[in-house]
Amino acid sequence: MKRRLLSGMTVCACLLTGTVSGQGYSADNTEDMQSLKEAYADRFMIGTAGDFPRRYSEAELENVTFHYDIVTPENCMKPQPTHSSEDNYNFDTPDDLVDWCQDNDIKVWGHTLLWHAQTGRWFFQDDGEPADRKLALRRLKRHISKVVKHYKGDVIGWDVANESIADEGDWTTENLRDYSWYKTVGPDVLTLAFKWAHEADPDAVLYYNDYNIEQGASQNTGKHASSMILLKRLLDEGAPVHGVGIQGHWHLDTNLADVEQAIENYASLGLKVSITELDVTATGDNSGSFDVQTGEGTIPEENYVKQAEVYRKLFEIFNRHADVIERVTFWGVSDTRSWRGRQNALLFTGDLEPKPAFQAVLQAAASE
Ligand code: XIL
């Protein structure tokens, strides 16, 4: 990977200004737009996700270099694209991403090594039969060692394990998914994955990453309770877990008390916290990636006001816990680059016009 550290800050702020007339609201005072990363420079890193620079416009790339400290590859570093069959590795797209980030003085976060999704089925098969534990572990160790060593020094850390906890089940246990790695190998697959990642790059910061793991924090129930049981076990077993990624795929009625309590609970284990995939749907839905039909395709203006309010309150929470929060990463550059299609969950419209949510995030930075 190239080691050049050019400034890359040639962005014209005027590209990032304007009114959001297409959405029926206007954004004032954007002529002297402050960047998100400047606004939060004293608190935590601000990130975005995408497989840059391929298939992104100049304006989108300028938006990224202007606003963000760090990038998470949205798809290209996952097991399926990097390791599509036993002896077939492909790092072309993520290598381009790392080069582009280094050229523009942007850090990179590795995502992800151990996951049930976007992972080749070949990991779990052996001549048409299910692979046994030993074979699956040998493959996982090879995968982690190869990928982590390839990006050693180029990424600052990894989401080592992603989404291990099931959505339904017994919250008095760690409630791991009952398929994929957890079925073929068992619960120790997590400890081993963290140890192998640490061996491959002792300087990398290693995270457990999951969605909805804040849910139930106020009552010590739900997915949050399972996440606490899991993390305590991993730490007891000596797994080098340094932090927890709360993905942050949220909506207009997300329970903010749970968010704050979850951050405090993870910090009480001695762990750092990041918000790793932040988006807040403007539709009121919390439907993952699925397209939402919103009548004639318009979302009421008041939803954008409410969305801004949720973002403001979230960042006020993050500010209160800036001592343990390392990074807040948005999952995409704009509403049209979002996996949550047509739910307009991000800070910028598809035309990169700042929404009320953008102003709210900046205001939250200035408020304390
Ligand atoms: C999503 C990407 O944004 C989509 O482009 C892709 O089709 C599916 O994966 N949790 C994660 C991310 O950890 O990797 C997912 O990213 C979103 C949910």
Coordinates of C-alpha atoms and ligand atoms in Angstrom, one line a residue:
M1 CA 0.0 0.0 0.0
K2 CA 1.2 3.5 -0.7
R3 CA 2.3 5.5 2.3
R4 CA 1.8 8.9 0.9
L5 CA 0.1 11.3 3.2
L6 CA -1.0 14.2 1.0
S7 CA -3.4 16.8 2.4
G8 CA -6.2 16.1 -0.1
M9 CA -8.0 19.1 1.5
T10 CA -8.6 20.8 -1.8
V11 CA -12.4 20.9 -1.4
C12 CA -14.3 23.9 -2.3
A13 CA -16.7 24.6 0.6
C14 CA -19.1 26.2 -1.9
L15 CA -19.8 22.7 -3.4
L16 CA -21.2 21.7 0.0
T17 CA -23.5 24.6 0.4
G18 CA -27.0 25.4 -0.7
T19 CA -30.7 25.0 0.0
V20 CA -32.5 21.8 0.2
S21 CA -35.4 22.9 -1.8
G22 CA -36.0 19.5 -3.3
Q23 CA -37.0 18.2 0.1
G24 CA -39.1 21.3 0.9
Y25 CA -36.9 22.8 3.5
S26 CA -33.9 25.2 3.4
A27 CA -30.6 25.1 5.2
D28 CA -29.3 28.5 6.2
N29 CA -25.8 29.6 7.1
T30 CA -24.0 27.0 5.1
E31 CA -21.7 29.4 3.3
D32 CA -19.1 29.0 5.9
M33 CA -19.9 25.3 6.5
Q34 CA -17.9 23.7 9.2
S35 CA -16.8 20.1 8.6
L36 CA -18.1 17.4 10.8
K37 CA -14.6 16.3 11.7
E38 CA -13.6 19.8 12.7
A39 CA -16.7 20.2 14.8
Y40 CA -15.9 17.0 16.8
A41 CA -12.1 17.1 16.6
D42 CA -11.7 17.4 20.4
R43 CA -14.1 14.5 21.1
F44 CA -14.0 11.6 18.7
M45 CA -13.4 10.7 15.1
I46 CA -16.2 11.1 12.6
G47 CA -16.5 8.4 9.9
T48 CA -18.4 7.3 6.9
A49 CA -18.8 4.1 4.9
G50 CA -18.4 3.3 1.2
D51 CA -16.2 1.4 -1.2
F52 CA -14.3 4.5 -2.3
P53 CA -13.2 5.7 -4.7
R54 CA -14.7 3.4 -7.3
R55 CA -18.1 4.4 -8.7
Y56 CA -18.2 7.6 -6.6
S57 CA -18.5 11.0 -8.1
E58 CA -15.9 13.7 -7.6
A59 CA -18.5 15.7 -5.5
E60 CA -19.1 12.6 -3.3
L61 CA -15.4 12.1 -2.8
E62 CA -14.9 15.7 -2.0
N63 CA -17.7 15.4 0.6
V64 CA -15.8 12.5 2.2
T65 CA -12.4 14.3 2.3
F66 CA -14.1 17.4 3.7
H67 CA -16.1 15.9 6.5
Y68 CA -14.6 12.6 7.7
D69 CA -11.5 11.4 9.6
I70 CA -12.0 7.7 8.9
V71 CA -13.7 5.4 6.4
T72 CA -15.2 1.9 6.9
P73 CA -15.2 -0.2 3.6
E74 CA -19.0 -0.8 3.2
N75 CA -18.6 -4.2 1.5
C76 CA -15.2 -4.8 -0.1
M77 CA -13.2 -6.0 2.9
K78 CA -15.8 -8.6 3.9
P79 CA -15.0 -12.3 3.7
Q80 CA -17.0 -13.0 0.5
P81 CA -15.3 -10.4 -1.7
T82 CA -11.8 -10.9 -0.2
H83 CA -11.8 -14.7 0.0
S84 CA -14.4 -16.1 -2.4
S85 CA -13.1 -19.7 -2.4
E86 CA -10.4 -21.6 -0.5
D87 CA -7.4 -20.5 -2.5
N88 CA -8.8 -17.3 -4.1
Y89 CA -8.1 -14.0 -2.4
N90 CA -8.9 -10.7 -4.1
F91 CA -7.8 -7.4 -2.5
D92 CA -8.1 -5.1 -5.6
T93 CA -11.0 -3.0 -4.4
P94 CA -10.1 -2.7 -0.8
D95 CA -6.4 -1.9 -1.8
D96 CA -7.7 0.9 -3.9
L97 CA -9.8 2.2 -1.0
V98 CA -6.8 2.1 1.3
D99 CA -4.6 4.0 -1.3
W100 CA -7.3 6.6 -1.8
C101 CA -7.7 7.1 1.9
Q102 CA -4.0 7.4 2.5
D103 CA -3.7 9.9 -0.4
N104 CA -6.4 12.0 1.4
D105 CA -5.1 11.6 5.0
I106 CA -8.2 9.5 6.0
K107 CA -7.9 6.5 8.4
V108 CA -9.4 3.1 7.6
W109 CA -11.3 0.8 9.8
G110 CA -11.4 -2.9 8.9
H111 CA -14.8 -4.5 8.5
T112 CA -15.2 -7.5 9.1
L113 CA -13.6 -10.9 9.8
L114 CA -16.1 -13.3 11.5
W115 CA -19.7 -12.9 10.3
H116 CA -22.6 -15.2 9.3
A117 CA -23.4 -13.0 6.2
Q118 CA -21.4 -12.1 3.2
T119 CA -19.2 -15.1 3.9
G120 CA -18.6 -17.8 1.3
R121 CA -20.5 -21.0 1.9
W122 CA -17.3 -22.9 1.1
F123 CA -16.0 -22.1 4.6
F124 CA -18.6 -24.5 5.9
Q125 CA -18.5 -27.3 3.3
D126 CA -16.3 -30.3 2.7
D127 CA -16.9 -32.2 -0.5
G128 CA -20.7 -31.5 -0.3
E129 CA -20.9 -32.4 3.3
P130 CA -20.9 -30.0 6.3
A131 CA -17.3 -29.1 7.3
D132 CA -16.3 -30.3 10.7
R133 CA -15.1 -27.9 13.5
K134 CA -11.4 -28.6 12.8
L135 CA -11.6 -27.8 9.1
A136 CA -13.7 -24.7 9.6
L137 CA -11.3 -23.4 12.3
R138 CA -8.3 -24.0 10.1
R139 CA -10.0 -22.0 7.3
L140 CA -11.0 -19.2 9.6
K141 CA -7.5 -18.9 11.1
R142 CA -6.0 -18.7 7.6
H143 CA -8.5 -16.1 6.5
I144 CA -8.0 -13.9 9.5
S145 CA -4.2 -14.1 9.4
K146 CA -4.0 -13.4 5.7
V147 CA -6.4 -10.5 5.7
V148 CA -5.2 -8.8 8.9
K149 CA -1.5 -9.1 7.9
H150 CA -2.4 -7.7 4.4
Y151 CA -3.8 -4.6 6.0
K152 CA -1.4 -4.4 9.0
G153 CA -0.4 -0.7 9.4
D154 CA -3.1 0.3 6.9
V155 CA -6.2 -0.1 9.1
I156 CA -6.2 1.1 12.7
G157 CA -8.6 -1.6 13.9
W158 CA -11.1 -4.3 13.0
D159 CA -14.6 -5.3 13.6
V160 CA -13.4 -8.8 14.4
A161 CA -16.8 -10.4 15.0
N162 CA -20.0 -9.0 13.6
E163 CA -23.6 -9.7 14.7
S164 CA -23.0 -12.9 16.7
I165 CA -26.1 -12.5 18.9
A166 CA -29.5 -13.7 17.8
D167 CA -32.5 -11.4 17.6
E168 CA -34.9 -13.7 19.5
G169 CA -34.1 -16.1 22.3
D170 CA -33.1 -16.3 25.9
W171 CA -31.7 -13.0 27.2
T172 CA -30.2 -14.7 30.3
T173 CA -27.6 -16.3 28.1
E174 CA -25.3 -14.9 25.4
N175 CA -27.8 -16.2 22.9
L176 CA -25.5 -16.7 20.0
R177 CA -27.0 -17.5 16.6
D178 CA -27.5 -21.2 16.2
Y179 CA -26.0 -21.5 12.7
S180 CA -22.9 -20.6 10.7
W181 CA -19.7 -20.4 12.8
Y182 CA -21.6 -20.8 16.1
K183 CA -23.0 -24.1 15.0
T184 CA -20.0 -25.5 13.1
V185 CA -17.4 -24.4 15.7
G186 CA -19.2 -23.3 18.9
P187 CA -18.9 -20.3 21.2
D188 CA -15.1 -20.4 21.4
V189 CA -14.9 -19.3 17.8
L190 CA -15.1 -15.7 19.0
T191 CA -12.2 -16.0 21.5
L192 CA -10.1 -17.6 18.8
A193 CA -10.9 -15.0 16.2
F194 CA -9.9 -12.2 18.5
K195 CA -6.6 -14.0 19.4
W196 CA -5.7 -14.7 15.8
A197 CA -6.5 -11.1 14.8
H198 CA -4.3 -9.9 17.6
E199 CA -1.4 -12.2 16.6
A200 CA -1.6 -11.0 13.0
D201 CA -1.5 -7.3 14.0
P202 CA -0.7 -6.6 17.7
D203 CA -1.3 -2.8 17.1
A204 CA -4.8 -3.1 15.7
V205 CA -7.7 -2.1 18.0
L206 CA -10.2 -5.0 18.1
Y207 CA -14.0 -4.6 18.4
Y208 CA -17.1 -6.7 18.8
N209 CA -19.7 -5.1 16.5
D210 CA -23.5 -5.7 16.5
Y211 CA -26.9 -4.0 16.0
N212 CA -29.7 -3.4 18.6
I213 CA -27.3 -4.4 21.4
E214 CA -28.3 -1.2 23.2
Q215 CA -31.9 -2.5 23.4
G216 CA -32.9 -3.4 26.9
A217 CA -30.0 -1.6 28.6
S218 CA -32.2 0.4 30.9
Q219 CA -33.8 -2.8 32.3
N220 CA -30.7 -5.0 31.8
T221 CA -32.7 -7.2 29.5
G222 CA -33.0 -8.0 25.8
K223 CA -30.1 -8.1 23.3
H224 CA -28.1 -5.8 25.6
A225 CA -28.1 -8.2 28.5
S226 CA -26.9 -11.0 26.1
S227 CA -24.1 -8.7 24.9
M228 CA -22.9 -8.0 28.4
I229 CA -22.8 -11.8 29.2
L230 CA -20.9 -12.4 26.0
L231 CA -18.4 -9.7 26.4
K232 CA -17.7 -10.7 30.1
R233 CA -17.1 -14.2 28.9
L234 CA -14.7 -13.1 26.1
L235 CA -12.7 -10.9 28.5
D236 CA -12.6 -13.8 31.1
E237 CA -11.2 -16.1 28.4
G238 CA -8.5 -13.6 27.6
A239 CA -9.8 -12.5 24.2
P240 CA -8.1 -9.3 23.2
V241 CA -11.4 -7.3 22.9
H242 CA -10.8 -3.5 23.1
G243 CA -14.1 -2.1 22.2
V244 CA -17.7 -2.5 21.3
G245 CA -19.3 -1.2 18.1
I246 CA -22.9 -0.2 18.6
Q247 CA -24.0 -0.2 14.9
G248 CA -26.7 2.5 15.4
H249 CA -29.2 1.5 12.7
W250 CA -31.9 3.6 14.4
H251 CA -35.2 5.3 13.7
L252 CA -37.4 8.2 14.9
D253 CA -38.5 6.4 18.0
T254 CA -35.3 4.8 19.1
N255 CA -35.0 4.5 22.9
L256 CA -32.3 7.0 23.7
A257 CA -32.1 6.1 27.4
D258 CA -31.0 2.6 26.3
V259 CA -28.3 4.1 24.0
E260 CA -26.8 6.1 26.9
Q261 CA -27.1 3.2 29.4
A262 CA -25.5 0.8 27.0
I263 CA -22.5 3.1 26.5
E264 CA -22.1 3.3 30.3
N265 CA -22.4 -0.4 30.7
Y266 CA -19.7 -1.2 28.1
A267 CA -17.4 1.4 29.6
S268 CA -17.9 -0.3 33.0
L269 CA -16.2 -3.4 31.5
G270 CA -13.2 -1.3 30.6
L271 CA -14.1 -1.3 26.9
K272 CA -14.1 1.6 24.4
V273 CA -17.2 2.3 22.4
S274 CA -17.9 3.4 18.9
I275 CA -21.1 4.1 17.0
T276 CA -20.1 2.2 13.8
E277 CA -22.9 2.3 11.3
L278 CA -25.1 5.3 12.2
D279 CA -28.3 6.0 10.3
V280 CA -31.8 7.2 11.5
T281 CA -34.6 6.5 9.2
A282 CA -36.9 9.4 8.4
T283 CA -39.8 7.2 7.7
G284 CA -40.5 6.0 11.2
D285 CA -39.6 2.5 10.2
N286 CA -36.8 0.3 11.5
S287 CA -36.8 -2.1 8.7
G288 CA -33.2 -2.8 8.1
S289 CA -32.3 -2.6 4.4
F290 CA -35.6 -3.0 2.9
D291 CA -37.1 -0.3 0.7
V292 CA -40.0 1.4 2.2
Q293 CA -42.8 2.7 0.1
T294 CA -43.9 6.0 1.5
G295 CA -47.1 6.9 -0.3
E296 CA -46.2 8.8 -3.4
G297 CA -42.5 8.6 -2.5
T298 CA -42.5 11.7 -0.3
I299 CA -41.7 11.8 3.4
P300 CA -43.5 14.5 5.4
E301 CA -41.3 17.5 6.2
E302 CA -42.0 17.1 9.9
N303 CA -40.2 13.8 9.8
Y304 CA -37.0 15.6 8.8
V305 CA -37.4 17.9 11.8
K306 CA -37.9 14.9 14.1
Q307 CA -35.0 13.2 12.5
A308 CA -32.8 16.2 13.2
E309 CA -34.0 16.2 16.8
V310 CA -33.0 12.5 17.2
Y311 CA -29.6 13.1 15.7
R312 CA -29.1 16.2 18.0
K313 CA -30.0 14.1 21.1
L314 CA -27.8 11.2 20.0
F315 CA -24.8 13.5 19.6
E316 CA -25.5 15.1 23.0
I317 CA -25.3 11.6 24.5
F318 CA -22.1 10.9 22.6
N319 CA -20.6 14.2 23.8
R320 CA -21.4 13.3 27.4
H321 CA -19.4 10.0 26.9
A322 CA -16.6 11.4 24.7
D323 CA -14.1 9.9 27.1
V324 CA -15.0 6.4 26.0
I325 CA -16.3 7.0 22.5
E326 CA -13.5 6.6 19.9
R327 CA -15.5 7.1 16.7
V328 CA -19.0 7.9 15.3
T329 CA -19.3 6.5 11.7
F330 CA -22.3 7.2 9.5
W331 CA -23.3 4.2 7.2
G332 CA -23.0 6.0 3.9
V333 CA -22.4 9.4 2.3
S334 CA -25.9 10.4 1.4
D335 CA -29.5 9.2 1.3
T336 CA -29.1 7.7 -2.1
R337 CA -25.9 5.9 -1.0
S338 CA -27.6 4.3 1.9
W339 CA -28.4 0.6 2.3
R340 CA -31.7 1.7 3.9
G341 CA -33.2 2.6 0.5
R342 CA -35.7 5.4 0.4
Q343 CA -35.7 5.8 4.2
N344 CA -33.5 9.0 3.9
A345 CA -31.6 8.1 7.0
L346 CA -28.4 10.2 6.6
L347 CA -27.3 13.8 6.9
F348 CA -27.1 14.7 3.2
T349 CA -29.6 14.3 0.3
G350 CA -28.5 12.4 -2.8
D351 CA -27.4 15.8 -4.2
L352 CA -25.2 16.2 -1.1
E353 CA -27.3 19.0 0.2
P354 CA -27.2 19.2 4.0
K355 CA -30.4 18.3 5.7
P356 CA -31.7 19.6 9.0
A357 CA -30.1 16.6 10.6
F358 CA -26.7 17.9 9.5
Q359 CA -27.3 21.2 11.1
A360 CA -28.4 19.5 14.3
V361 CA -25.2 17.4 14.5
L362 CA -23.1 20.6 14.1
Q363 CA -25.3 22.4 16.7
A364 CA -24.8 19.6 19.2
A365 CA -21.0 20.0 18.8
A366 CA -21.3 23.7 19.7
S367 CA -23.7 23.3 22.5
E368 CA -21.3 22.3 25.2
Ligands
XIL1 C1 -24.6 -3.7 4.3 C2 -24.2 -2.8 3.1 O1 -24.4 -1.5 3.4 C3 -25.0 -3.2 1.9 O2 -24.5 -2.5 0.7 C4 -24.8 -4.7 1.6 O3 -25.7 -5.1 0.5 C5 -25.2 -5.5 2.9 O4 -24.4 -5.1 4.0 N1 -24.5 -4.4 9.3 C6 -23.2 -4.5 8.9 C7 -22.9 -4.0 7.5 O5 -22.3 -4.8 9.6 O6 -21.8 -4.7 6.9 C8 -24.1 -4.0 6.6 O7 -23.7 -3.4 5.4 C9 -25.3 -3.4 7.2 C10 -25.7 -4.1 8.5

